XYZ file of C-alpha atoms in Angstrom:
156
model
C 84.954 144.483 133.232
C 85.726 144.098 136.796
C 89.363 143.549 136.048
C 89.704 147.086 133.862
C 87.994 148.649 136.858
C 90.150 147.409 139.341
C 92.990 148.419 136.991
C 91.723 151.872 136.850
C 90.709 152.185 140.616
C 93.761 154.289 141.808
C 93.641 156.694 138.730
C 90.323 157.080 139.939
C 90.687 157.769 143.230
C 93.506 160.233 142.472
C 91.447 162.542 140.486
C 88.214 161.930 142.957
C 86.100 160.556 140.300
C 83.205 158.039 141.167
C 82.540 155.190 138.310
C 79.162 153.798 138.688
C 79.279 150.511 136.992
C 75.668 148.598 136.209
C 75.805 144.931 134.645
C 73.676 141.731 134.307
C 74.979 138.730 135.435
C 75.721 135.645 133.111
C 77.302 138.024 129.591
C 80.064 135.935 128.120
C 82.033 136.491 124.856
C 84.353 134.211 123.359
C 88.025 135.576 123.260
C 91.124 137.065 124.408
C 90.544 138.125 128.201
C 93.594 140.109 128.251
C 92.857 141.747 125.082
C 89.618 142.535 126.027
C 90.406 143.890 129.501
C 92.822 146.166 128.155
C 90.283 147.489 125.497
C 88.075 148.341 128.496
C 90.446 149.503 130.720
C 91.862 152.163 127.735
C 88.415 153.538 127.452
C 87.771 154.048 131.135
C 91.016 155.790 131.399
C 90.177 158.135 129.163
C 86.905 158.402 131.023
C 88.783 159.400 134.068
C 91.712 161.386 132.494
C 89.502 163.794 130.198
C 86.534 164.413 133.005
C 86.687 166.948 135.420
C 88.261 166.040 138.710
C 85.432 164.952 141.079
C 82.967 164.103 138.022
C 81.219 160.922 137.383
C 82.304 158.163 134.768
C 79.734 155.473 133.902
C 80.276 152.058 132.799
C 77.556 149.733 131.449
C 77.213 146.447 129.958
C 74.169 145.267 128.330
C 73.145 142.352 125.794
C 71.658 143.926 122.531
C 70.733 140.829 120.330
C 73.700 138.647 119.791
C 75.861 141.274 121.359
C 77.648 142.649 124.659
C 77.606 146.347 124.606
C 80.394 147.661 126.847
C 79.525 151.604 127.266
C 82.083 154.104 129.070
C 80.221 157.549 129.225
C 82.313 160.587 130.799
C 81.423 164.086 131.484
C 84.158 165.658 129.943
C 85.014 168.363 127.283
C 83.386 165.815 124.195
C 85.246 165.507 120.964
C 84.396 167.970 118.125
C 82.713 166.518 114.970
C 85.411 167.111 113.340
C 87.645 165.344 114.818
C 85.188 162.275 115.522
C 85.907 160.332 112.168
C 89.985 160.152 113.223
C 89.646 159.510 116.710
C 90.724 155.859 116.626
C 93.548 156.482 114.361
C 97.211 155.809 115.907
C 98.442 158.757 117.594
C 96.111 160.873 117.114
C 95.005 163.332 119.780
C 92.021 165.997 119.713
C 94.072 168.285 121.839
C 97.840 168.256 120.433
C 99.076 170.324 123.688
C 98.361 166.434 125.541
C 101.623 164.783 125.013
C 102.802 161.611 126.716
C 104.096 164.057 130.316
C 100.614 164.887 130.681
C 98.750 161.736 129.564
C 98.999 158.696 127.087
C 100.734 157.966 124.029
C 97.678 158.520 121.243
C 97.300 154.928 121.242
C 94.549 153.979 123.353
C 91.571 154.072 121.230
C 93.718 152.526 118.100
C 94.073 149.406 120.824
C 90.562 149.546 121.286
C 89.488 149.692 117.558
C 92.188 146.656 116.784
C 90.667 144.598 120.192
C 86.627 145.326 118.560
C 87.884 143.908 115.088
C 90.546 141.204 116.475
C 86.746 140.215 118.177
C 84.441 140.444 115.183
C 83.253 143.261 116.818
C 83.158 147.236 116.692
C 83.544 150.451 118.808
C 81.073 153.390 118.319
C 81.252 156.671 119.579
C 78.766 159.390 120.410
C 79.605 162.929 121.543
C 78.727 166.621 122.214
C 81.349 168.882 122.854
C 80.595 170.489 126.200
C 79.100 167.648 127.583
C 81.258 164.243 127.216
C 81.416 161.289 125.023
C 79.976 157.932 125.493
C 82.374 155.004 123.647
C 80.466 151.636 123.251
C 82.678 148.383 122.729
C 80.301 146.048 120.952
C 81.464 142.259 121.143
C 79.581 139.150 119.923
C 77.886 137.012 122.620
C 79.492 133.330 123.167
C 77.256 130.759 121.566
C 76.157 129.078 124.878
C 76.238 125.748 122.837
C 79.485 125.619 121.614
C 80.693 126.816 124.868
C 79.114 123.861 126.429
C 80.424 121.254 123.274
C 83.953 122.736 124.460
C 83.452 121.794 127.749
C 82.222 118.818 127.280
C 85.206 117.666 125.491
C 87.677 118.644 127.504
C 86.060 116.066 129.785
C 87.721 112.738 130.366
């Protein structure tokens, strides 16, 4: 999550968006670090781009049972109910006037969904038009016993 925040810091500064971050220490998932970073980066990037200039964006990490939940909340336009089912499709855009020139390829959320699926997780959306959206990436937590066994095996 920290790497994804770092990769978006210039974009947030350019739009005067203040990102708040809240997370406990020590949550670990097993997976491809770069893929997971890209997924979280895409969610944060969208939150910055779809929020008004100067608006807040929230990023939170928490443990829910055996899952790490990464929630990214914006204060943007929100996504109409009729578009929410299709938002994770490749190239789908709620606002067709947004082209590559104004921001993105329409692949970001499809990539997030793919990364979640690849890691036996999921991505959820809660959105209210006129209020904003929260995207929550849910990835199973690493089993501490498995991690300890793997590190024991790597010792000579």
